[in-house]
Amino acid sequence: MRWEEAWRVVGVLDREAVYGAHRGSDPTLDELKLLRLMRWSKTVSLLENLVAVLLVLLMICPPVLLASPVELGEAVRGATMLYNVLLFMLVFMVCSTSTLALQELGYLKVLLQLPLGPEDLKKVVMAYLIHEVAPILFIPPAYAVVVAERLASIPAFFLALAYGYASISLALVASISLSMVLWKKRGLVKGLRSKLMRAFWNSL
């Protein structure tokens, strides 16, 4: 499976999620209404993500931008710590919700019944998670630019960028691990746990 196909599968999953959420309350739901609902759902989701990203940037950037030269070092350290914590928490919450939604909506069971190998499953799961956290991925470069500009240091840009994406990666690992524990307690079959975990670790 190519990545383009994995993204198309994610699009189908989004479509099914919207359809499943409205089919019970709207017996007249047709293709045209479904398209409108999908556009509305994407618009609302985009606005929510943009607001979340903006709020994070407003919390971490002003202390660095407004710090005096004497206080700049301390301001960068404090803002960077907050930056790492916020990224971890935000990605952890989004990915935990998304991975659990995959199971609750029955999508993983459907995918595992298809002729998909471990690599294919990996691509679909990772494409789905990337789709969910995509706006958050723009926070590290934005913050890194602010830090590098204030410190007048190119290495600071790459260091801040690395810290951010390291926090995101750790949050992904933690969210998948939590999902595995919860799915195990709910009696999910061993094959599904092993395939999904292997798919995730192979994707890192």
PDB file of C-alpha atoms in Angstrom, residues 3 8 16 22-23 28 41 64 67 72-73 78 90-92 96-97 123 143 148 151 156 162 173 181 185 187 192 195:
ATOM      1  CA  TRP A   3       0.920   6.407   1.344  1.00  0.00           C
ATOM      2  CA  ARG A   8      -7.583   7.678   0.996  1.00  0.00           C
ATOM      3  CA  GLU A  16     -17.905   6.764   7.872  1.00  0.00           C
ATOM      4  CA  HIS A  22     -25.927  11.272  11.807  1.00  0.00           C
ATOM      5  CA  ARG A  23     -27.628   8.268  10.234  1.00  0.00           C
ATOM      6  CA  THR A  28     -33.346  11.302   5.081  1.00  0.00           C
ATOM      7  CA  SER A  41     -17.184  18.684  10.257  1.00  0.00           C
ATOM      8  CA  VAL A  64      10.518  34.944  24.904  1.00  0.00           C
ATOM      9  CA  ALA A  67      12.035  39.276  27.732  1.00  0.00           C
ATOM     10  CA  LEU A  72      16.218  36.177  27.973  1.00  0.00           C
ATOM     11  CA  GLY A  73      18.040  32.996  28.966  1.00  0.00           C
ATOM     12  CA  GLY A  78      10.943  28.446  31.162  1.00  0.00           C
ATOM     13  CA  LEU A  90      -1.954  18.009  23.632  1.00  0.00           C
ATOM     14  CA  VAL A  91      -0.678  15.210  21.398  1.00  0.00           C
ATOM     15  CA  PHE A  92      -1.276  12.606  24.097  1.00  0.00           C
ATOM     16  CA  SER A  96      -5.398   8.668  22.875  1.00  0.00           C
ATOM     17  CA  THR A  97      -8.853   9.799  21.827  1.00  0.00           C
ATOM     18  CA  LYS A 123       0.587   3.194   7.219  1.00  0.00           C
ATOM     19  CA  TYR A 143       8.406  28.363  18.324  1.00  0.00           C
ATOM     20  CA  ALA A 148      16.353  31.418  17.103  1.00  0.00           C
ATOM     21  CA  LEU A 151      18.912  34.324  20.570  1.00  0.00           C
ATOM     22  CA  ALA A 156      18.864  27.138  18.738  1.00  0.00           C
ATOM     23  CA  ALA A 162      14.154  18.643  18.102  1.00  0.00           C
ATOM     24  CA  VAL A 173       4.215   6.230  22.182  1.00  0.00           C
ATOM     25  CA  VAL A 181      -3.657  -1.473  28.121  1.00  0.00           C
ATOM     26  CA  LYS A 185      -8.679  -4.972  29.770  1.00  0.00           C
ATOM     27  CA  GLY A 187     -10.739  -8.374  26.154  1.00  0.00           C
ATOM     28  CA  LEU A 192      -5.038  -7.195  17.167  1.00  0.00           C
ATOM     29  CA  LYS A 195      -0.410  -6.190  15.025  1.00  0.00           C
TER      30      LYS A 195
END
